[in-house]
Coordinates of C-alpha atoms in Angstrom, one line a residue:
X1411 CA 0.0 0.0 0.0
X1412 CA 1.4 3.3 -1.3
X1413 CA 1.9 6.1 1.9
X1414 CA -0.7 7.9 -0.3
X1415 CA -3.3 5.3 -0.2
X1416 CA -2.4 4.7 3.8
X1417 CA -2.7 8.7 4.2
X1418 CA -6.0 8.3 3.0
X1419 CA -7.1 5.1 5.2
X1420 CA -5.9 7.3 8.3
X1421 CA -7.8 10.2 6.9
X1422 CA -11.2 8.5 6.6
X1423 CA -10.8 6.7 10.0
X1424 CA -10.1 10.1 11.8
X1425 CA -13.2 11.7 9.8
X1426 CA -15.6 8.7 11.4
X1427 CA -13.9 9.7 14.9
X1428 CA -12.0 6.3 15.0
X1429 CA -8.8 5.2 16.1
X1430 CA -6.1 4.8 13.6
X1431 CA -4.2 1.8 15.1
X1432 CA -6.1 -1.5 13.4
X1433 CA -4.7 1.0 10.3
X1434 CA -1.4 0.9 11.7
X1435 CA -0.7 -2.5 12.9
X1436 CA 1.2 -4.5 10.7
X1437 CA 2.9 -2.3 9.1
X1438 CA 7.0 -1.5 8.6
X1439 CA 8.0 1.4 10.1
X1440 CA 8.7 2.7 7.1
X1441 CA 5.4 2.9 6.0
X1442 CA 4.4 4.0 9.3
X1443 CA 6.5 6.6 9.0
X1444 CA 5.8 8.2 5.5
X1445 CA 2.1 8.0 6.3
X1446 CA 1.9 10.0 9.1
X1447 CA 4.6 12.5 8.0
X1448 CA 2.7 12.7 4.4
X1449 CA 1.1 16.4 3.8
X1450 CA -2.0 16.6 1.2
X1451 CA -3.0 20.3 0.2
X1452 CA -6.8 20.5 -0.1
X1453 CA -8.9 23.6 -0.9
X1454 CA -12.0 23.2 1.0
X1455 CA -14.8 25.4 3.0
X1456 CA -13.5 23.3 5.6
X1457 CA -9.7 24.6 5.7
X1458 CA -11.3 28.4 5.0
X1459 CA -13.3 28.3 7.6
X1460 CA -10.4 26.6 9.5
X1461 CA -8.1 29.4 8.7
X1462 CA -10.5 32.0 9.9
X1463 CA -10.7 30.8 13.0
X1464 CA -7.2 30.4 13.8
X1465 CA -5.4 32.7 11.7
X1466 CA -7.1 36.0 11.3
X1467 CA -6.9 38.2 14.6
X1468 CA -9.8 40.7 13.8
X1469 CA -13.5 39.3 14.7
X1470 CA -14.7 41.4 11.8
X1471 CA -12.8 40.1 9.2
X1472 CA -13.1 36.3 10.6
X1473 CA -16.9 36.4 10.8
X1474 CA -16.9 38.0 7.2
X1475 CA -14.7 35.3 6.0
X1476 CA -17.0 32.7 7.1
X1477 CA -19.9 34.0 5.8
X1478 CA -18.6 34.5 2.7
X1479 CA -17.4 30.5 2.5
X1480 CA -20.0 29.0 3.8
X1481 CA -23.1 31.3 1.6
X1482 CA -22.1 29.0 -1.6
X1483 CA -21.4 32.0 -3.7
X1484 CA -18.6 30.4 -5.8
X1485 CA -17.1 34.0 -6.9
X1486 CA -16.8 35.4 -3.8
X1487 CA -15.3 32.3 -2.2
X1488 CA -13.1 32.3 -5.4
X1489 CA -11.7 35.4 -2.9
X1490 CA -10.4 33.1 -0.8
X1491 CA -8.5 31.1 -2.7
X1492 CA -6.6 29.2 -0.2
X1493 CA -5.1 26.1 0.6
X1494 CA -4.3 24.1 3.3
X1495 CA -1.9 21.3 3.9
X1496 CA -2.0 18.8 6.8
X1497 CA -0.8 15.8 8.4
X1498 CA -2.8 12.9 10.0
X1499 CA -1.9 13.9 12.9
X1500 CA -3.4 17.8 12.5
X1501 CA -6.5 16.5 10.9
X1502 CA -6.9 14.5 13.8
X1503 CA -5.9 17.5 16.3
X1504 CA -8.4 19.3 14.2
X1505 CA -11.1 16.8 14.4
X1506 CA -10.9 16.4 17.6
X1507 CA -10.1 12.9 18.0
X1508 CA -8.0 12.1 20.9
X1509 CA -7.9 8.2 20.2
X1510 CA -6.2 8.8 16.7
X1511 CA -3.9 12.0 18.3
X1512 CA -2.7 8.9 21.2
X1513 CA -2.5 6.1 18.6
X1514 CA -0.5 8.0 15.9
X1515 CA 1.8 9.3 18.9
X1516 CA 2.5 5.5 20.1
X1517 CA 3.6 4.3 16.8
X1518 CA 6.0 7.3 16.8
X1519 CA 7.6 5.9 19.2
X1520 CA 11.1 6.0 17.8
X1521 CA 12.6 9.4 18.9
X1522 CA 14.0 10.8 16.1
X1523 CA 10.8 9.9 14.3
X1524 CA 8.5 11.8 17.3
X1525 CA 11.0 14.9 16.5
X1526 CA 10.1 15.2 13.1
X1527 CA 6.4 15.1 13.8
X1528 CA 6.5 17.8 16.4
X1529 CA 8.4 19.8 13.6
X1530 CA 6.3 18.5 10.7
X1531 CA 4.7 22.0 10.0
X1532 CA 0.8 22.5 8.8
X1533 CA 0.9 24.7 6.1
X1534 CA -1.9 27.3 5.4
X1535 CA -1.5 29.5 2.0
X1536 CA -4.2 32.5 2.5
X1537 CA -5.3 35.3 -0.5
X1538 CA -7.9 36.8 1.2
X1539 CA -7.6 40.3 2.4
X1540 CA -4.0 40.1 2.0
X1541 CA -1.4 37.1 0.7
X1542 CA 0.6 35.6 2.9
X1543 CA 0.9 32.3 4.9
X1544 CA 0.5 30.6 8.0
X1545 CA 2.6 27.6 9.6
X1546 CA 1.8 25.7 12.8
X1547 CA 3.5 22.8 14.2
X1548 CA 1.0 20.0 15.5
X1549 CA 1.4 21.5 19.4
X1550 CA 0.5 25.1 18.2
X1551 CA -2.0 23.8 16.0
X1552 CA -3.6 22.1 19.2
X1553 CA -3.3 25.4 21.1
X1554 CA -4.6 27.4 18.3
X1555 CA -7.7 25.1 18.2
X1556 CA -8.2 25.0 21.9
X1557 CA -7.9 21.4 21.9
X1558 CA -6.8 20.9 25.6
X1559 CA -6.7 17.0 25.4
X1560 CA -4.0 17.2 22.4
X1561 CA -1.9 20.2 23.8
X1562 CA -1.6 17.4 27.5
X1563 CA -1.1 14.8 25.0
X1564 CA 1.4 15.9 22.9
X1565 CA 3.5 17.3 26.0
X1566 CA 3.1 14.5 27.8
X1567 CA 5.0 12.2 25.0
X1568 CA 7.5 14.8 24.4
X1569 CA 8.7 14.9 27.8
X1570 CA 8.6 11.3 28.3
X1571 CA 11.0 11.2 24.9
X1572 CA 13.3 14.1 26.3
X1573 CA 11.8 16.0 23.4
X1574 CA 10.1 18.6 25.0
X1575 CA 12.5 21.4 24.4
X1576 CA 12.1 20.7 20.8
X1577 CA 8.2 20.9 21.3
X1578 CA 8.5 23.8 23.1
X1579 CA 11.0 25.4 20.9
X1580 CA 9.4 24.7 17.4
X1581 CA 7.7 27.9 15.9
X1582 CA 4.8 29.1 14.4
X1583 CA 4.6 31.2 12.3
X1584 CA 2.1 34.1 10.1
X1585 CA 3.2 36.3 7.3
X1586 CA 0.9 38.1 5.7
X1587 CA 1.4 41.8 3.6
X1588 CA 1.6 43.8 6.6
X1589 CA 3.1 41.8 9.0
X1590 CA 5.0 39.0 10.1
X1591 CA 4.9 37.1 13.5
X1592 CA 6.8 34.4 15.1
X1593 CA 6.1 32.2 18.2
X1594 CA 7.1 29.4 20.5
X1595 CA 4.3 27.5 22.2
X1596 CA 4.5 29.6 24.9
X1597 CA 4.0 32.7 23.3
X1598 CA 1.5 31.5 21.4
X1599 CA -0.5 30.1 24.0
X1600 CA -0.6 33.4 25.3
X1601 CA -1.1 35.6 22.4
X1602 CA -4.4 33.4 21.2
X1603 CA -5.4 33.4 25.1
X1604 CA -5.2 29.7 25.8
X1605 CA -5.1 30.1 29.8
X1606 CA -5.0 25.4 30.1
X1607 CA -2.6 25.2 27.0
X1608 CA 0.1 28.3 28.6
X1609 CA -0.1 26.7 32.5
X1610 CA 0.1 23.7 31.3
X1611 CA 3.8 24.5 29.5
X1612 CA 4.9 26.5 32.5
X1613 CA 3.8 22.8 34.5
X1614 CA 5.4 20.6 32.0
X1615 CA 8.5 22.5 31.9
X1616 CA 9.2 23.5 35.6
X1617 CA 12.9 22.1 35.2
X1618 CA 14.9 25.5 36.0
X1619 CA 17.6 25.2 33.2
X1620 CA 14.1 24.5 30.8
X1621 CA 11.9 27.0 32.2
X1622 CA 15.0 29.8 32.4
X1623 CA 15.0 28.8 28.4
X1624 CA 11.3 29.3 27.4
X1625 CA 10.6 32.1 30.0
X1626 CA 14.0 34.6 28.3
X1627 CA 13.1 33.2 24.9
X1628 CA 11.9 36.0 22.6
X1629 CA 9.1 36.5 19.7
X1630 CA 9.7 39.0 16.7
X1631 CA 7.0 40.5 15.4
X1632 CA 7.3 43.1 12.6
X1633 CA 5.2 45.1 10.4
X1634 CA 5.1 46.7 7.1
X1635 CA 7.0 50.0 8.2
X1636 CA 9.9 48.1 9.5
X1637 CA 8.8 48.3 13.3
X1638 CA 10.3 45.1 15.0
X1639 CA 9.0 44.3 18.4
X1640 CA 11.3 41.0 20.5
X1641 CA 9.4 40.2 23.2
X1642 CA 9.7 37.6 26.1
X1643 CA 6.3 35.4 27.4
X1644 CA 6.5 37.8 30.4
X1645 CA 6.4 40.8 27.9
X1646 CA 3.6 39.5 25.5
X1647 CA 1.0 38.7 28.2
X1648 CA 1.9 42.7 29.0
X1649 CA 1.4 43.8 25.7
X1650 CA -1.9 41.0 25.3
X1651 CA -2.9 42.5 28.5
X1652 CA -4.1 38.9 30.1
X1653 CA -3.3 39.0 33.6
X1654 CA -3.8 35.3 34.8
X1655 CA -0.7 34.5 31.9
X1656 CA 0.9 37.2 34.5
X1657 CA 0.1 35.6 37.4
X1658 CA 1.5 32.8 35.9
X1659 CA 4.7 33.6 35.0
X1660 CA 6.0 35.2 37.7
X1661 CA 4.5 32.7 40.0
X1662 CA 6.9 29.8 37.9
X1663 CA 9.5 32.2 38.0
X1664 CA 9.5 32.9 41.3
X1665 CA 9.2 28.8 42.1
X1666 CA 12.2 28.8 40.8
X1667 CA 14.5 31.3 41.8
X1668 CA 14.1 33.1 37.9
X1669 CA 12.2 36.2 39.2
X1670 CA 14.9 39.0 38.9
X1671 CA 16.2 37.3 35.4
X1672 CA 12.4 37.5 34.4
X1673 CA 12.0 40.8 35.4
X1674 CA 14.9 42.4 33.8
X1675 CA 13.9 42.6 29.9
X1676 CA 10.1 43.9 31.1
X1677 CA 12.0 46.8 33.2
X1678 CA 14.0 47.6 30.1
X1679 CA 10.9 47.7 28.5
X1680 CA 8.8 49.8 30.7
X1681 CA 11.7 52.3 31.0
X1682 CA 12.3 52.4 27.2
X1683 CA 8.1 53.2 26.8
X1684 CA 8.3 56.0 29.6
X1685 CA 11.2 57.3 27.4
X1686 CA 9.7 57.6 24.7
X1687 CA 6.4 58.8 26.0
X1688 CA 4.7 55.3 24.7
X1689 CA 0.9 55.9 26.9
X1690 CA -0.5 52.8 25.3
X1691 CA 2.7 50.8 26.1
X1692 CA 3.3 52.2 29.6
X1693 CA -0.6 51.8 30.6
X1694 CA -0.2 47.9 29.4
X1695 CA 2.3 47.4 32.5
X1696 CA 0.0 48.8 35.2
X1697 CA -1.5 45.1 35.8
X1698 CA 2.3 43.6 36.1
X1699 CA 3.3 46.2 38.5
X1700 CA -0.2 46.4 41.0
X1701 CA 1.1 42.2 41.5
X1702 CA 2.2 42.1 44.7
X1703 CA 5.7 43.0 45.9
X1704 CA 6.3 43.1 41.7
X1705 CA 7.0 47.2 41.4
X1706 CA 9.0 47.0 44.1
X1707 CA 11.3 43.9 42.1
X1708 CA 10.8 45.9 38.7
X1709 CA 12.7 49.4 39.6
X1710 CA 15.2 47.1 41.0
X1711 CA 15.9 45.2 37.4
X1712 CA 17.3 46.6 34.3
X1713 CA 18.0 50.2 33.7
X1714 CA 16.3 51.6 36.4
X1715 CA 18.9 49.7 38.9
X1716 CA 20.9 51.8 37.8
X1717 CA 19.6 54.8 37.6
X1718 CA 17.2 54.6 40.9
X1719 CA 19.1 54.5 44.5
X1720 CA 17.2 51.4 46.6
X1721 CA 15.4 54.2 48.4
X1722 CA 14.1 55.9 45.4
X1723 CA 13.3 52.7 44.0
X1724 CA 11.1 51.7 47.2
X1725 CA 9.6 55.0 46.8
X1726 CA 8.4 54.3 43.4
X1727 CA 6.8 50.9 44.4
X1728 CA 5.0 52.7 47.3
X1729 CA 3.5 55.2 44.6
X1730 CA 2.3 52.3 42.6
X1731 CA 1.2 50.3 45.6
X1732 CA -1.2 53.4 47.0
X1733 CA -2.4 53.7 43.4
X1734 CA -0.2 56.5 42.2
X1735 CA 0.2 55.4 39.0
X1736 CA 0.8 58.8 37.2
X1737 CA 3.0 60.2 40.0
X1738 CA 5.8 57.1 39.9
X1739 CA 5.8 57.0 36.0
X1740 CA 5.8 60.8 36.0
X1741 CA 8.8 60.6 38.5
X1742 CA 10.9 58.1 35.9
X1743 CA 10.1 60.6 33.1
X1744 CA 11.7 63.4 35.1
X1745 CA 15.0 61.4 36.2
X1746 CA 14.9 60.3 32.2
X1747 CA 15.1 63.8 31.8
X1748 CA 17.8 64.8 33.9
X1749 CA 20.0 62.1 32.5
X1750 CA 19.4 62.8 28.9
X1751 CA 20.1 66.1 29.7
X1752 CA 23.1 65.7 30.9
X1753 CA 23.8 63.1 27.8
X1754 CA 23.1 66.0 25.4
X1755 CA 25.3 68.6 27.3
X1756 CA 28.1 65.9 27.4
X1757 CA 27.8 65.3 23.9
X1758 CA 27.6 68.9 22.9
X1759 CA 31.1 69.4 24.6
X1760 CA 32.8 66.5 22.9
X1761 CA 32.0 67.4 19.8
X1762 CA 33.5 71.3 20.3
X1763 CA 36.3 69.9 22.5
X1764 CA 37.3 67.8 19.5
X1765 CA 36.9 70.1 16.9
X1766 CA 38.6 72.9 18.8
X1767 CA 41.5 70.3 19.7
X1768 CA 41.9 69.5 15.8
X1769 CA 41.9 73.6 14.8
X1770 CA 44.6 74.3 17.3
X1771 CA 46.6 71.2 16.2
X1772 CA 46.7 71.9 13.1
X1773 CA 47.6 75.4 13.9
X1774 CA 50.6 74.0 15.8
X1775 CA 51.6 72.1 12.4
X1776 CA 51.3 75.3 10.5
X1777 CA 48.3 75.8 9.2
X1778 CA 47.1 79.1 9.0
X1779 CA 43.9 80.0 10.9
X1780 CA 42.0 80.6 7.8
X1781 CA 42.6 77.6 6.2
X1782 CA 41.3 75.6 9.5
X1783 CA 38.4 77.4 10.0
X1784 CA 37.7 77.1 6.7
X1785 CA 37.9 73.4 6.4
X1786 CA 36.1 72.6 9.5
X1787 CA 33.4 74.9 8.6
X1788 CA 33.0 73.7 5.5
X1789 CA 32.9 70.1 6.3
X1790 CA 30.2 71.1 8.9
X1791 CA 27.9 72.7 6.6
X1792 CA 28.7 70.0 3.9
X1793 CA 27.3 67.5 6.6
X1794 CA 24.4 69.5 8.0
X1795 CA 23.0 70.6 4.6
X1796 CA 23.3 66.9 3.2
X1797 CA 21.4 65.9 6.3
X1798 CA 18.6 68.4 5.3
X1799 CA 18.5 67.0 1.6
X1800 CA 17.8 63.6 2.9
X1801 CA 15.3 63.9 5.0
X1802 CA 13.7 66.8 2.6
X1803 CA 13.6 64.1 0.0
X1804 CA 11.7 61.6 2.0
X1805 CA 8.4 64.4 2.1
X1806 CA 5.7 62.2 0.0
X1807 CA 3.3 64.3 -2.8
X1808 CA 3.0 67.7 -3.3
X1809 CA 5.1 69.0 -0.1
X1810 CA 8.2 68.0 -1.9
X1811 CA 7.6 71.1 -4.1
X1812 CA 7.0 73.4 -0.9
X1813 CA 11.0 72.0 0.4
X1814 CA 12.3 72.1 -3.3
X1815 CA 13.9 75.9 -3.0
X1816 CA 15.7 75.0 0.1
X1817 CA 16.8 71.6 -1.5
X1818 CA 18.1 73.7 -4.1
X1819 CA 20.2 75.9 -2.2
X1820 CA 21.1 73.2 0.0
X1821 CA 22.9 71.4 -2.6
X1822 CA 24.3 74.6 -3.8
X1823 CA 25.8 75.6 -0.3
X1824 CA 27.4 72.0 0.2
X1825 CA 28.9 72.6 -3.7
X1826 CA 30.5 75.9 -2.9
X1827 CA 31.4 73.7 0.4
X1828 CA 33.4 71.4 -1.1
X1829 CA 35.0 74.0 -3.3
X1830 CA 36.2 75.8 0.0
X1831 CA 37.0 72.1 1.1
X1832 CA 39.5 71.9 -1.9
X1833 CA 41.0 75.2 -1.6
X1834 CA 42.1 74.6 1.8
X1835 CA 43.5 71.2 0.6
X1836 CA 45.3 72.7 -2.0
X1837 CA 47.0 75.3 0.4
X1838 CA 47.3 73.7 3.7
X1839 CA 47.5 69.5 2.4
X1840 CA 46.6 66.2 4.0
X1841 CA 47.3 68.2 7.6
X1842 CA 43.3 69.9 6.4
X1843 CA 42.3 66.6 6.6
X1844 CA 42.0 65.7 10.1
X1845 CA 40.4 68.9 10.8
X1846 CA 37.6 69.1 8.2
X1847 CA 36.9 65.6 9.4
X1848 CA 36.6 67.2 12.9
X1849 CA 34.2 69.7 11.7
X1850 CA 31.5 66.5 10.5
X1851 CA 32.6 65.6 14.3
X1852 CA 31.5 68.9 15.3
X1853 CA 28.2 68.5 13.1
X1854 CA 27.1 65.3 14.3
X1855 CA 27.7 65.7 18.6
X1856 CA 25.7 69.4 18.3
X1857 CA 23.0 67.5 16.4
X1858 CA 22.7 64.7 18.1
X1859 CA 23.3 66.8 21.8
X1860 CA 20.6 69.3 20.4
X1861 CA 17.9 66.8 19.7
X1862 CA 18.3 65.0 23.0
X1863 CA 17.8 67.6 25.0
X1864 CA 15.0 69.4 23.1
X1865 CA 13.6 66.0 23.5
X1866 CA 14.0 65.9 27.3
X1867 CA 12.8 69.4 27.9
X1868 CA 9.9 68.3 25.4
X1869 CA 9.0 65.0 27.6
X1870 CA 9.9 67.1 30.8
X1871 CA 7.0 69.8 29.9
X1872 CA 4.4 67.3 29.1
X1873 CA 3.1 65.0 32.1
X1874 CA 1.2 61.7 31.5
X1875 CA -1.9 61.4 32.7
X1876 CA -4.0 58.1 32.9
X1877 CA -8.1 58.5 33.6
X1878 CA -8.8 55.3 35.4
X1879 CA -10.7 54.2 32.2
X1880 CA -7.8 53.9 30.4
X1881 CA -6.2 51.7 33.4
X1882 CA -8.9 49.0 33.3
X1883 CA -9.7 50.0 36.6
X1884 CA -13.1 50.3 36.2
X1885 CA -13.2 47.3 34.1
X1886 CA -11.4 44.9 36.7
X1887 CA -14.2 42.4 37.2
X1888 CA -14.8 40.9 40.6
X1889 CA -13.3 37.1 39.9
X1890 CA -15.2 36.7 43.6
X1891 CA -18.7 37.3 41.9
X1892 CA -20.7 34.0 40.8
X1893 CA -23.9 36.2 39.7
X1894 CA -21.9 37.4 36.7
X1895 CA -22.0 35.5 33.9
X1896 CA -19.3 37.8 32.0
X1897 CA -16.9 37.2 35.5
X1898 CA -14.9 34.1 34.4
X1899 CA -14.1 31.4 37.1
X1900 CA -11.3 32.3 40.0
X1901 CA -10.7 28.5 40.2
X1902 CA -9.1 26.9 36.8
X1903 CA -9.0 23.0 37.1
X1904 CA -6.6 21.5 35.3
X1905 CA -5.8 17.7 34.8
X1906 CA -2.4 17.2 34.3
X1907 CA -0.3 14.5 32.2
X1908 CA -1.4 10.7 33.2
X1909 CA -1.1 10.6 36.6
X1910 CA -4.8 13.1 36.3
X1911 CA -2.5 15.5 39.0
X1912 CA -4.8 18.8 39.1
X1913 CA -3.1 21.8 39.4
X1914 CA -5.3 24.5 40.8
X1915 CA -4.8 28.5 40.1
X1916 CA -6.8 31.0 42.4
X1917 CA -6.7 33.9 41.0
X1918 CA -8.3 37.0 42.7
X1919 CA -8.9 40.4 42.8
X1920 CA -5.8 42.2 44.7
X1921 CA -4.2 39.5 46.1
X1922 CA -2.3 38.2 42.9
X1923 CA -1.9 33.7 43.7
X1924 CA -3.1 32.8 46.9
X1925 CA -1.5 29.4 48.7
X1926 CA -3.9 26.6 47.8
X1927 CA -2.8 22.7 48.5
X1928 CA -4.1 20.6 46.0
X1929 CA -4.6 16.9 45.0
X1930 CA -2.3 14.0 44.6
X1931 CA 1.1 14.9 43.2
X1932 CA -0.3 18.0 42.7
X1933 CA 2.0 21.6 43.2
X1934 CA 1.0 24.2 46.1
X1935 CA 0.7 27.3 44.1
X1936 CA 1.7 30.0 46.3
X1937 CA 1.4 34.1 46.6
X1938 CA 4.1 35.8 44.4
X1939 CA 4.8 38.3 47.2
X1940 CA 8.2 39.0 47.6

């Protein structure tokens, strides 16, 4: 039997909600093997409808999608025009069918073999909206479809192979027009909002050395204008906003000694945002740092250790703690100020120390001071004026036309530049040459020294203010509430591996993970006060 015919055996049998491993038995391994490793592309309502569920990220265009795949209108779905290729395994994932998922993961039993199924990638190719392409591995496929029983399933036989790291590690992947994202399971289970799938990793993978791996381990995403974001689980439940995947994390972390090392690239994070005046960024952190005994721990890590005496740095966390969330991140963006100040007035000095050190040595070697004033000038100018050209040129449409006179005699300046450039060559020789490039010097250290403190002064002068709206405070729902049927559940039961341990998460209002013993085996989550 061809692994084409075999494929489709498999295929059937997972349709009729079956187990594959009558299928199975009897044959090689080789057989075995290209089977469940074989890929078929199929364009189907099915995989459309599959796509939109999983793949697009705005509920408008998702719901659109359906409707237009399902209503029969062959032109529209025409649209679509996508395709999707999977393995038995996947199909089964997305069937649903946990006897195939544990049947086709027993005869995998070789490792090597298990490895490249973890890594055997589902391909979907997408025209709708916008071209691009989306690639899951089985375990992000599982987490992507909210199939709980898979996710424990695949886990469980990649740690009992010593295979989990590769599981964990294996990425999915979206690329579309516009944008491009790449996670590990982690990060995924986090970004789709998979609260089982994500606690369920952090359990699996509780091994310091492993967790210290997935919990520093970065995604990229980037978009059409070249913005690239690297951010760390810890950092995309911030930006996702989801507290519990908070919670989480820093409850792991802290099990296992990882807090500071956890804590570090969020600090930089938060500090860079309050730089650079980021509101929506900086108002994303506000449910990391009202965790208990977190601020405290964050303006101890990264840049603000350094920057923050332990005092201050107490201080801060006090602000946070009473609820003073404008007054602490107000009190970085003054220090922020103070230092870039002093950045810009130290860079401003450089820049004249050096050219001034150049003009008086080449005085001392003869020059005249004519001819070293007018090579540093001119190289100054030459610099500055090509600076304006460049970023004159990048005006779009008509306003290029408002900045085309002073183009012009920009371009003219830095021509009779050079010609002044030359003269001084020809009278003073290669000794002009050290002090026209000290003149650029000059150009670049008062620019860049400039900016940054018109910059500070700018982010100095303008205080951000949050209206508790834009906190969430007045969204924070009462997890203690039964009544609501919007509240989810504080209690998330969660059956774990074979041995059925239950790991139990409370998670409540103000008091971040409360000490809870739980079943069998199980782990006594604890608070993350520090």
């Amino acid at each position: 039997m061809s692994s084409s015919e075999l494929f489709d055996n498999l295929i059937q049998a997972i349709e009729e909600g079956k187990g594959v491993a009558d299928i199975l038995k009897g044959k090689s391994e080789e057989e075995i093997k290209e089977a469940i490793l074989y890929m078929k592309g199929d364009v189907t309502v099915e995989s459309a409808i599959n796509f939109s569920e999983s793949s697009v990220t705005s509920p408008l265009v998702r719901n659109s999608l359906v409707e237009i795949v399902t209503s029969g209108n062959k032109m529209m779905s025409d649209l679509y025009n996508g395709k999707c290729f999977y393995s038995p395994l996947v199909y089964a994932i997305h069937k649903g069918n946990i006897t195939a998922i544990d049947d086709i993961l027993k005869y995998a039993k070789d490792n090597n073999f298990l490895k490249e199924l973890f890594a055997a990638k589902v391909t979907i190719e997408h025209s709708f909206i916008q071209a691009g392409k989306t690639t899951y591995t089985p375990l992000t496929y599982a987490i992507a479809k909210k199939n709980d029983e898979a996710v424990k399933l695949i886990l469980q036989y990649a740690k009992v192979n010593e295979l989990l790291k590769e599981a964990l590690n294996e990425q999915y992947t979206t690329t579309s027009s516009l944008r491009e994202e790449i996670h590990n399971a982690l990060t995924f289970a986090i970004s789709v909002g998979n609260e089982e799938a994500y606690i369920n990793i952090l359990e699996r993978a509780k091994d310091a050395e492993m967790l210290k791996e997935i919990l520093t381990s970065k995604v990229t995403v980037k978009s059409i204008v070249g913005d690239v974001k690297k951010l760390t689980p810890l950092e995309c439940a911030i930006d996702c906003k989801d507290d519990r995947a908070i919670k989480c994390i820093l409850l792991y972390a802290k099990k296992n000694d990882l807090l500071k090392v956890v804590l570090n690239d969020a600090a930089n994070d938060l500090y860079k945002a309050v730089t650079h005046g980021n509101k929506a960024k900086i108002v994303k952190f506000y449910h990391l740092l009202n965790e208990p005994g977190i601020a405290q721990q964050v303006f101890k890590a990264g840049v603000f250790k350094y920057i923050f005496t332990q005092k201050e740095a107490n201080e801060l966390a006090e602000q946070i703690n009473k609820g003073q969330y404008e007054e602490a991140i107000n009190a970085i963006r003054k220090r922020q100020v103070l230092i870039s100040s002093a950045a810009g007035i130290a860079t401003i000095a450089i820049a004249v120390g050096l050219a001034a050190g150049a003009i008086l040595g080449g005085i001392a070697m003869g020059l005249t001071v004519v001819t070293c004033s007018l090579a540093s000038i001119s190289m100054f100018a030459v610099f500055m004026n090509g600076m304006y050209v460049i970023n004159s040129m990048r005006i779009p449409g008509e306003k290029i036309i408002i900045e085309a006179v002073g183009i012009v005699l920009s371009i003219a300046l830095i021509a009779i530049c050079l010609a002044a450039i030359i003269v001084a060559f020809l009278s003073g020789g290669v000794a002009v040459l050290p002090v026209a490039i000290a003149g650029a010097a000059m150009a670049i250290g008062l620019m860049v020294g400039i900016t940054t403190i018109c910059k500070a002064i700018y982010h100095g002068l303008n205080k951000i203010e949050f209206p508790d709206h834009e906190l969430g405070t007045e969204k924070t729902p009462d997890l203690n509430k039964s009544n609501d049927s919007d509240v989810p559940d504080h209690e998330s039961d969660i059956k774990e591996g074979p041995d059925d341990k239950v790991t139990q998460i409370k998670l409540e209002k103000g008091i971040g993970i409360e000490e809870e013993g739980v079943g069998n085996g199980g782990i006594a989550v604890q608070s993350i006060a520090v």
